[in-house]
Tab-separated table of C-alpha atoms and ligand atoms in Angstrom:
chain	number	residue	atom	x	y	z
W	73	MET	CA	-11.788	77.265	7.137
W	74	LYS	CA	-11.762	75.448	10.495
W	75	ASP	CA	-15.054	73.716	9.745
W	76	LYS	CA	-13.865	72.785	6.292
W	77	ILE	CA	-10.661	71.201	7.686
W	78	ARG	CA	-12.667	69.179	10.224
W	79	GLU	CA	-15.091	68.094	7.526
W	80	ILE	CA	-12.310	66.946	5.181
W	81	GLU	CA	-10.524	65.177	8.066
W	82	GLN	CA	-13.681	63.205	8.933
W	83	ALA	CA	-14.166	62.227	5.313
W	84	ALA	CA	-10.502	61.219	4.951
W	85	LEU	CA	-10.514	59.037	8.085
W	86	ALA	CA	-13.753	57.389	6.993
W	87	GLU	CA	-12.262	56.677	3.585
W	88	ILE	CA	-9.158	55.105	5.088
W	89	GLY	CA	-11.303	53.082	7.486
W	90	SER	CA	-13.384	51.596	4.740
W	91	SER	CA	-10.645	51.168	2.165
W	92	ASP	CA	-9.077	47.832	1.189
W	93	SER	CA	-6.033	47.129	3.295
W	94	ASP	CA	-3.703	46.160	0.463
W	95	ARG	CA	-0.581	48.221	-0.161
W	96	ASP	CA	-1.794	49.754	-3.432
W	97	SER	CA	-5.091	51.126	-2.109
W	98	LEU	CA	-3.391	52.610	0.947
W	99	GLU	CA	-0.634	54.172	-1.143
W	100	ALA	CA	-3.279	55.744	-3.384
W	101	LEU	CA	-4.963	57.276	-0.311
W	102	ARG	CA	-1.645	58.549	1.035
W	103	ILE	CA	-0.952	60.312	-2.280
W	104	LYS	CA	-4.471	61.678	-2.396
W	105	TYR	CA	-4.229	63.310	1.061
W	106	LEU	CA	-0.560	63.585	1.985
W	107	GLY	CA	1.108	63.774	-1.428
W	108	ARG	CA	2.926	66.865	-2.712
W	109	LYS	CA	-0.130	67.905	-4.671
W	110	GLY	CA	-2.529	66.290	-2.250
W	111	ILE	CA	-5.485	67.702	-0.380
W	112	LEU	CA	-3.458	68.586	2.697
W	113	ALA	CA	-0.880	70.481	0.635
W	114	GLU	CA	-3.808	72.319	-0.948
W	115	LEU	CA	-5.161	73.258	2.497
W	116	PHE	CA	-1.734	74.473	3.680
W	117	LYS	CA	-1.640	76.732	0.620
W	118	LYS	CA	-5.076	78.118	1.497
W	119	MET	CA	-3.935	78.680	5.091
W	120	ALA	CA	-1.188	80.975	3.826
W	121	GLU	CA	-3.869	83.201	2.359
W	122	LEU	CA	-5.698	83.530	5.691
W	123	PRO	CA	-5.516	86.681	7.805
W	124	SER	CA	-2.571	86.251	10.162
W	125	ALA	CA	-4.811	86.134	13.248
W	126	GLU	CA	-6.449	82.963	12.027
W	127	LYS	CA	-3.281	81.288	10.819
W	128	PRO	CA	-1.985	79.697	14.082
W	129	GLU	CA	-5.260	77.919	14.842
W	130	ALA	CA	-5.706	76.713	11.268
W	131	GLY	CA	-2.058	75.603	11.172
W	132	GLN	CA	-2.526	73.633	14.384
W	133	LEU	CA	-5.677	71.965	13.030
W	134	LEU	CA	-3.935	71.028	9.786
W	135	ASN	CA	-1.013	69.490	11.696
W	136	PHE	CA	-3.428	67.433	13.788
W	137	PHE	CA	-5.143	66.412	10.572
W	138	LYS	CA	-1.800	65.374	9.052
W	139	ASN	CA	-0.787	63.353	12.153
W	140	ASN	CA	-4.157	61.633	12.454
W	141	LEU	CA	-4.147	60.713	8.814
W	142	THR	CA	-0.576	59.353	8.919
W	143	LYS	CA	-1.441	57.331	12.010
W	144	ALA	CA	-4.621	55.926	10.457
W	145	LEU	CA	-2.727	54.926	7.293
W	146	ASP	CA	0.083	53.333	9.308
W	147	GLU	CA	-2.344	51.321	11.405
W	148	LYS	CA	-4.228	50.136	8.387
W	149	PHE	CA	-0.970	49.263	6.664
W	150	SER	CA	0.408	47.265	9.564
W	151	SER	CA	-2.802	45.299	9.819
W	152	SER	CA	-2.514	44.576	6.106
W	153	SER	CA	1.092	43.409	6.374
W	154	GLU	CA	-0.053	41.230	9.277
W	155	LEU	CA	-2.486	39.640	6.888
W	156	GLU	CA	0.188	39.096	4.315
W	157	LYS	CA	2.368	37.411	6.893
W	158	ARG	CA	-0.450	35.024	7.608
W	159	ARG	CA	-0.799	34.288	3.943
W	160	GLY	CA	2.669	32.792	3.997
W	161	GLY	CA	5.045	35.690	3.703
W	162	GLU	CA	6.753	35.072	7.014
W	163	LEU	CA	6.728	32.403	9.663
W	164	ASP	CA	3.660	32.605	11.883
W	165	ILE	CA	4.248	30.273	14.789
W	166	THR	CA	0.610	30.532	15.857
W	167	LEU	CA	-0.588	28.635	12.786
W	168	PRO	CA	-1.220	24.890	13.121
W	169	GLY	CA	1.728	22.834	11.819
W	170	ILE	CA	1.819	20.752	8.653
W	171	SER	CA	2.018	17.188	9.832
W	172	GLU	CA	4.066	14.623	7.921
W	173	ARG	CA	2.057	11.615	6.813
W	174	LEU	CA	3.488	8.391	8.202
W	175	GLY	CA	4.151	5.645	5.706
W	176	SER	CA	2.755	2.177	6.173
W	177	ARG	CA	3.701	-1.306	5.115
W	178	HIS	CA	2.603	-2.551	1.702
W	179	PRO	CA	-0.481	-4.812	1.948
W	180	ILE	CA	1.530	-7.702	0.460
W	181	THR	CA	4.272	-7.277	3.076
W	182	LYS	CA	1.604	-7.085	5.773
W	183	THR	CA	-0.011	-10.270	4.508
W	184	ILE	CA	3.330	-12.123	4.289
W	185	ASN	CA	4.111	-11.029	7.851
W	186	ALA	CA	0.691	-12.143	9.098
W	187	ILE	CA	1.042	-15.547	7.394
W	188	CYS	CA	4.592	-16.046	8.711
W	189	ASP	CA	3.644	-14.905	12.246
W	190	CYS	CA	0.889	-17.491	12.340
W	191	PHE	CA	3.211	-20.355	11.349
W	192	ILE	CA	6.057	-19.080	13.538
W	193	SER	CA	3.659	-19.389	16.482
W	194	MET	CA	3.284	-23.067	15.552
W	195	GLY	CA	7.056	-23.612	15.535
W	196	PHE	CA	7.863	-22.998	11.855
W	197	MET	CA	11.098	-21.287	10.849
W	198	VAL	CA	11.257	-18.687	8.035
W	199	VAL	CA	13.609	-19.624	5.190
W	200	GLU	CA	14.270	-17.966	1.829
W	201	GLY	CA	15.669	-19.191	-1.469
W	202	PRO	CA	16.873	-17.866	-4.847
W	203	GLU	CA	14.503	-16.319	-7.413
W	204	ILE	CA	16.764	-17.429	-10.277
W	205	GLU	CA	16.721	-21.196	-10.414
W	206	THR	CA	18.066	-24.066	-12.464
W	207	GLU	CA	15.609	-26.372	-14.220
W	208	HIS	CA	16.707	-29.028	-11.773
W	209	TYR	CA	15.350	-27.286	-8.678
W	210	ASN	CA	12.244	-25.776	-10.250
W	211	PHE	CA	11.200	-29.074	-11.867
W	212	GLU	CA	13.266	-32.258	-11.622
W	213	ALA	CA	13.909	-32.243	-7.889
W	214	LEU	CA	10.179	-31.796	-7.436
W	215	ASN	CA	9.299	-34.764	-9.620
W	216	ILE	CA	7.918	-32.554	-12.403
W	217	PRO	CA	8.502	-34.563	-15.597
W	218	LEU	CA	9.945	-33.127	-18.789
W	219	GLU	CA	6.605	-33.315	-20.591
W	220	HIS	CA	4.805	-31.315	-17.876
W	221	PRO	CA	3.181	-28.185	-19.396
W	222	SER	CA	4.739	-25.895	-16.769
W	223	ARG	CA	8.163	-26.694	-18.253
W	224	ASP	CA	7.121	-25.157	-21.558
W	225	ALA	CA	8.947	-21.932	-22.486
W	226	PHE	CA	5.576	-20.181	-22.556
W	227	ASP	CA	4.803	-21.190	-19.002
W	228	THR	CA	8.127	-20.260	-17.445
W	229	PHE	CA	10.522	-17.340	-17.882
W	230	TYR	CA	13.807	-18.780	-19.137
W	231	LEU	CA	16.965	-16.703	-18.957
W	232	LYS	CA	19.295	-16.561	-21.968
W	233	THR	CA	22.465	-17.434	-20.050
W	234	GLU	CA	23.265	-20.923	-18.867
W	235	SER	CA	24.455	-21.402	-15.343
W	236	SER	CA	28.094	-22.340	-14.965
W	237	ARG	CA	28.193	-22.532	-11.170
W	238	VAL	CA	29.396	-25.914	-10.030
W	239	GLU	CA	29.615	-26.266	-6.312
W	240	THR	CA	31.839	-29.004	-5.102
W	241	GLY	CA	30.119	-32.102	-3.870
W	242	LYS	CA	26.934	-31.507	-5.868
W	243	PRO	CA	26.021	-33.192	-9.141
W	244	ALA	CA	26.774	-30.811	-12.006
W	245	ASN	CA	23.187	-30.824	-13.361
W	246	ARG	CA	21.880	-29.157	-10.195
W	247	GLN	CA	24.126	-26.165	-10.725
W	248	THR	CA	24.339	-26.009	-14.492
W	249	GLY	CA	21.828	-26.065	-17.321
W	250	LYS	CA	19.038	-23.696	-18.243
W	251	LEU	CA	18.345	-20.840	-15.850
W	252	LEU	CA	14.846	-19.578	-15.186
W	253	LEU	CA	12.850	-17.393	-12.832
W	254	ARG	CA	11.264	-19.770	-10.326
W	255	SER	CA	7.590	-20.349	-11.056
W	256	HIS	CA	6.834	-21.356	-7.458
W	257	THR	CA	8.530	-21.373	-4.058
W	258	SER	CA	8.617	-25.191	-3.950
W	259	PRO	CA	12.279	-25.413	-5.190
W	260	VAL	CA	13.297	-24.077	-1.759
W	261	GLN	CA	11.957	-27.376	-0.357
W	262	ALA	CA	14.711	-29.203	-2.239
W	263	HIS	CA	17.433	-26.670	-1.341
W	264	PHE	CA	16.551	-26.834	2.330
W	265	MET	CA	16.302	-30.637	2.491
W	266	GLU	CA	19.673	-31.033	0.764
W	267	ASN	CA	21.297	-28.973	3.478
W	268	ASN	CA	19.343	-29.960	6.596
W	269	LYS	CA	18.264	-33.068	8.431
W	270	PRO	CA	14.727	-33.668	9.708
W	271	PRO	CA	12.851	-33.000	11.876
W	272	PHE	CA	12.075	-29.432	10.802
W	273	SER	CA	9.179	-27.238	9.770
W	274	ILE	CA	9.818	-24.254	7.542
W	275	ILE	CA	7.836	-21.482	5.912
W	276	VAL	CA	9.189	-19.871	2.725
W	277	PRO	CA	7.887	-16.501	1.558
W	278	GLY	CA	9.043	-15.113	-1.775
W	279	ARG	CA	8.440	-13.809	-5.285
W	280	VAL	CA	7.562	-16.130	-8.140
W	281	TYR	CA	7.186	-15.510	-11.879
W	282	ARG	CA	4.913	-16.825	-14.597
W	283	PRO	CA	4.529	-15.410	-18.114
W	284	ASP	CA	0.805	-14.736	-17.689
W	285	ALA	CA	-0.919	-11.832	-19.440
W	286	THR	CA	-1.782	-9.247	-16.803
W	287	ASP	CA	-5.457	-8.840	-15.897
W	288	ALA	CA	-7.555	-8.391	-12.754
W	289	SER	CA	-6.513	-11.770	-11.383
W	290	HIS	CA	-3.159	-12.472	-13.082
W	291	SER	CA	0.261	-10.940	-12.776
W	292	PHE	CA	3.594	-12.100	-14.256
W	293	MET	CA	5.111	-11.679	-10.793
W	294	PHE	CA	3.413	-12.517	-7.541
W	295	HIS	CA	4.218	-13.873	-4.108
W	296	GLN	CA	3.871	-17.280	-2.528
W	297	VAL	CA	4.394	-18.756	0.896
W	298	GLU	CA	5.520	-22.357	0.917
W	299	GLY	CA	5.321	-24.618	3.935
W	300	LEU	CA	7.226	-27.842	4.560
W	301	ALA	CA	7.345	-30.024	7.649
W	302	VAL	CA	9.342	-33.241	7.731
W	303	SER	CA	9.905	-35.719	10.541
W	304	GLY	CA	9.789	-39.446	11.276
W	305	LYS	CA	6.093	-39.468	12.035
W	306	ILE	CA	4.193	-36.663	10.341
W	307	LYS	CA	0.663	-37.535	9.206
W	308	PHE	CA	-1.944	-36.023	6.923
W	309	SER	CA	-3.932	-35.031	10.027
W	310	ASP	CA	-0.995	-32.819	11.099
W	311	LEU	CA	-1.333	-30.939	7.814
W	312	LYS	CA	-5.044	-30.534	8.423
W	313	GLY	CA	-4.510	-29.346	11.995
W	314	VAL	CA	-1.873	-26.788	11.045
W	315	LEU	CA	-3.932	-25.417	8.158
W	316	SER	CA	-7.095	-25.219	10.221
W	317	VAL	CA	-5.254	-23.090	12.831
W	318	PHE	CA	-3.939	-20.926	9.993
W	319	THR	CA	-7.282	-20.394	8.223
W	320	LYS	CA	-9.039	-19.505	11.473
W	321	GLN	CA	-6.299	-17.086	12.530
W	322	MET	CA	-6.189	-15.455	9.109
W	323	PHE	CA	-9.890	-15.246	8.265
W	324	GLY	CA	-11.707	-15.519	11.604
W	325	LYS	CA	-12.531	-18.297	14.048
W	326	ASP	CA	-15.783	-19.265	12.342
W	327	THR	CA	-14.024	-19.972	9.044
W	328	LYS	CA	-14.637	-23.493	7.786
W	329	MET	CA	-12.061	-25.408	5.758
W	330	ARG	CA	-12.364	-28.293	3.324
W	331	PHE	CA	-9.899	-30.459	1.400
W	332	ARG	CA	-10.594	-31.444	-2.211
W	333	PRO	CA	-8.537	-34.210	-3.841
W	334	SER	CA	-6.092	-32.762	-6.348
W	335	PHE	CA	-2.771	-33.458	-8.027
W	336	PHE	CA	0.757	-32.050	-7.712
W	337	PRO	CA	3.784	-34.059	-8.899
W	338	PHE	CA	5.636	-33.294	-5.649
W	339	THR	CA	2.915	-34.340	-3.185
W	340	GLU	CA	0.994	-37.592	-2.830
W	341	PRO	CA	-1.822	-37.536	-1.871
W	342	SER	CA	-2.519	-33.937	-2.873
W	343	ALA	CA	-5.347	-31.599	-2.011
W	344	GLU	CA	-6.733	-28.216	-2.881
W	345	VAL	CA	-7.772	-26.389	0.291
W	346	ASP	CA	-10.876	-24.176	0.368
W	347	ILE	CA	-12.272	-21.897	3.058
W	348	SER	CA	-15.900	-20.894	3.542
W	349	CYS	CA	-16.566	-17.672	1.632
W	350	VAL	CA	-15.328	-14.610	3.523
W	351	LEU	CA	-18.236	-12.548	2.161
W	352	CYS	CA	-21.300	-14.799	2.374
W	353	SER	CA	-19.827	-17.281	4.921
W	354	GLY	CA	-20.915	-20.085	2.650
W	355	GLU	CA	-24.563	-18.993	2.791
W	356	SER	CA	-24.876	-18.888	-0.971
W	357	SER	CA	-23.801	-22.518	-1.197
W	358	LEU	CA	-27.341	-23.302	-0.038
W	359	THR	CA	-28.376	-22.733	-3.614
W	360	GLU	CA	-26.511	-25.913	-4.474
W	361	THR	CA	-28.987	-27.883	-2.412
W	362	GLY	CA	-31.849	-26.357	-4.344
W	363	LYS	CA	-33.005	-24.136	-1.469
W	364	PRO	CA	-33.278	-20.404	-2.045
W	365	ALA	CA	-30.285	-18.402	-0.850
W	366	ASN	CA	-32.550	-15.960	0.895
W	367	ARG	CA	-35.346	-17.902	2.543
W	368	GLN	CA	-37.410	-14.814	3.340
W	369	THR	CA	-37.854	-13.546	-0.171
W	370	GLY	CA	-37.075	-16.682	-2.096
W	371	LYS	CA	-34.774	-14.580	-4.304
W	372	GLN	CA	-31.620	-16.239	-5.598
W	373	HIS	CA	-28.502	-14.118	-5.279
W	374	ARG	CA	-24.999	-14.875	-6.380
W	375	CYS	CA	-22.236	-13.907	-3.983
W	376	SER	CA	-19.748	-11.672	-5.821
W	377	MET	CA	-16.812	-13.261	-4.006
W	378	CYS	CA	-17.464	-16.997	-4.414
W	379	GLY	CA	-19.912	-16.813	-7.341
W	380	GLY	CA	-22.444	-18.785	-5.343
W	381	LYS	CA	-20.162	-21.718	-4.572
W	382	GLY	CA	-19.820	-20.804	-0.908
W	383	TRP	CA	-16.133	-21.826	-0.929
W	384	LEU	CA	-12.904	-20.091	-1.908
W	385	GLU	CA	-9.743	-21.919	-2.943
W	386	ILE	CA	-6.733	-20.672	-0.987
W	387	LEU	CA	-3.895	-23.139	-1.356
W	388	GLY	CA	-2.474	-26.413	-2.624
W	389	ALA	CA	-1.107	-29.021	-0.237
W	390	GLY	CA	-0.279	-32.653	0.298
W	391	MET	CA	2.109	-35.222	1.743
W	392	VAL	CA	5.618	-34.948	0.308
W	393	ASN	CA	6.007	-37.398	-2.588
W	394	PRO	CA	8.577	-40.140	-1.757
W	395	LYS	CA	10.287	-39.335	-5.085
W	396	VAL	CA	11.090	-35.828	-3.770
W	397	PHE	CA	12.669	-37.329	-0.652
W	398	GLU	CA	14.759	-39.654	-2.827
W	399	ASN	CA	15.856	-36.735	-4.989
W	400	VAL	CA	17.313	-34.898	-1.987
W	401	GLY	CA	18.899	-37.991	-0.455
W	402	TYR	CA	16.328	-38.750	2.267
W	403	ASP	CA	15.069	-42.281	2.880
W	404	PRO	CA	11.307	-42.146	2.173
W	405	LYS	CA	10.789	-45.178	4.413
W	406	LYS	CA	12.167	-43.300	7.398
W	407	VAL	CA	10.688	-39.832	6.958
W	408	ALA	CA	7.345	-38.321	6.105
W	409	GLY	CA	6.299	-34.757	5.544
W	410	PHE	CA	3.617	-32.391	4.415
W	411	ALA	CA	3.926	-29.385	2.128
W	412	PHE	CA	1.644	-26.565	1.106
W	413	GLY	CA	1.855	-23.467	-1.045
W	414	MET	CA	-0.343	-20.399	-1.177
W	415	GLY	CA	-0.520	-17.231	-3.256
W	416	VAL	CA	-0.066	-14.165	-1.043
W	417	GLU	CA	-1.988	-11.816	-3.370
W	418	ARG	CA	-4.945	-14.208	-3.307
W	419	ILE	CA	-4.918	-14.274	0.515
W	420	ALA	CA	-4.659	-10.451	0.635
W	421	ILE	CA	-7.467	-10.061	-1.926
W	422	LEU	CA	-9.745	-12.256	0.186
W	423	LYS	CA	-8.683	-10.735	3.507
W	424	TYR	CA	-9.032	-7.096	2.459
W	425	GLY	CA	-11.749	-7.468	-0.193
W	426	ILE	CA	-9.640	-6.160	-3.092
W	427	SER	CA	-11.040	-6.594	-6.585
W	428	ASP	CA	-7.967	-6.272	-8.795
W	429	ILE	CA	-4.476	-7.743	-8.337
W	430	ARG	CA	-2.951	-4.878	-10.349
W	431	MET	CA	-3.699	-2.478	-7.497
W	432	PHE	CA	-0.887	-4.082	-5.482
W	433	PHE	CA	1.707	-3.087	-8.048
W	434	GLU	CA	0.515	0.291	-9.360
W	435	ASN	CA	1.929	2.166	-6.362
W	436	ASP	CA	-1.072	4.457	-6.116
W	437	VAL	CA	-0.795	6.008	-2.655
W	438	ARG	CA	-4.583	6.432	-2.463
W	439	PHE	CA	-4.774	2.634	-2.443
W	440	LEU	CA	-1.664	1.936	-0.356
W	441	ARG	CA	-2.571	4.525	2.307
W	442	GLN	CA	-5.553	2.417	3.351
W	443	PHE	CA	-3.431	-0.322	4.894
B	504	LIG	N1	3.841	-25.157	-5.832
B	504	LIG	C1	2.419	-25.282	-5.983
B	504	LIG	C2	1.931	-24.158	-6.910
B	504	LIG	O1	2.655	-23.233	-7.180
B	504	LIG	C3	1.719	-25.172	-4.657
B	504	LIG	C4	1.996	-26.306	-3.742
B	504	LIG	C5	3.057	-26.288	-2.856
B	504	LIG	C6	1.169	-27.433	-3.748
B	504	LIG	C7	3.316	-27.340	-2.014
B	504	LIG	C8	1.415	-28.498	-2.912
B	504	LIG	C9	2.464	-28.433	-2.049
B	504	LIG	O2	0.816	-24.197	-7.389
């Protein structure tokens, strides 16, 4: 009997040792050995049949067996509940914490801030204006004639209501008439000049709206930054100087800039401003001269950013048209000024190498997280 008890005890401990540590497996083992009809109960019954001389020793052995088994099961069980705790049942302060991801500014906000910071460092002041405008400020004040295509209902978002605001001291047509969502930030030029005297230089960030079908490079809402500097003696070279500081600060000190003659009703003369391609640094423009883009291999390649032109258009600019000065009550013989306007999305696309304008507005955190 003694040998048999020892043998069963060894087997039982081995079984507990190698069993799974989940509650169910351990409970099954407890029932098997310690249950009412379990192996131990069986052995106690057999002990009762032993000659009384052998009973005390066998009884002692069985009690040891019972204690050892209970202990082994308890140990195994506590190690299993330890595991469960780790799996999330209870707080385990030894586990590494879950860190909160910090938010970041939207790439458009970052770009607006970078543009404004650059001009602020040159003495410009940030000014804002309304997104809902009258026809007067969006067009007439800026010398945009009635027959201009941008005044067409398909080129501008008109609102159904007519404005009825009439501020004292201002001609009624500036405050009344058809309301629209501004199609550029230039109307703020007129607002600011009506209320301020030169000299000044301002920068105007803001949203603008155009009823364009959305695609990779168009959006019905986008952002612009307008610039306007007016004083008694501002020259075209001042415009060039300011913009060359800006383009170098924004796109790198080796960035080249060129002015192409252009037309805007509110500036005269007007120019379209290009920078050397941010991707190929203007290298692919060599193809224009007939020389291979890559002199080593003689292979022609087209830059995906500038399409082989070597230049990227970034803004429109010019000297303020005397008509605009007249419209706001300035004497064009006494003052001069320059103005420019740029699309923020375009600047951000070029700066960060983004291929689709829609990404700015989809709110996909996988995109936004990168900035
Ligand atoms: N308002 C023009 C546009 O939206 C940009 C511009 C601003 C051009 C100021 C010249 C001067 O295209």
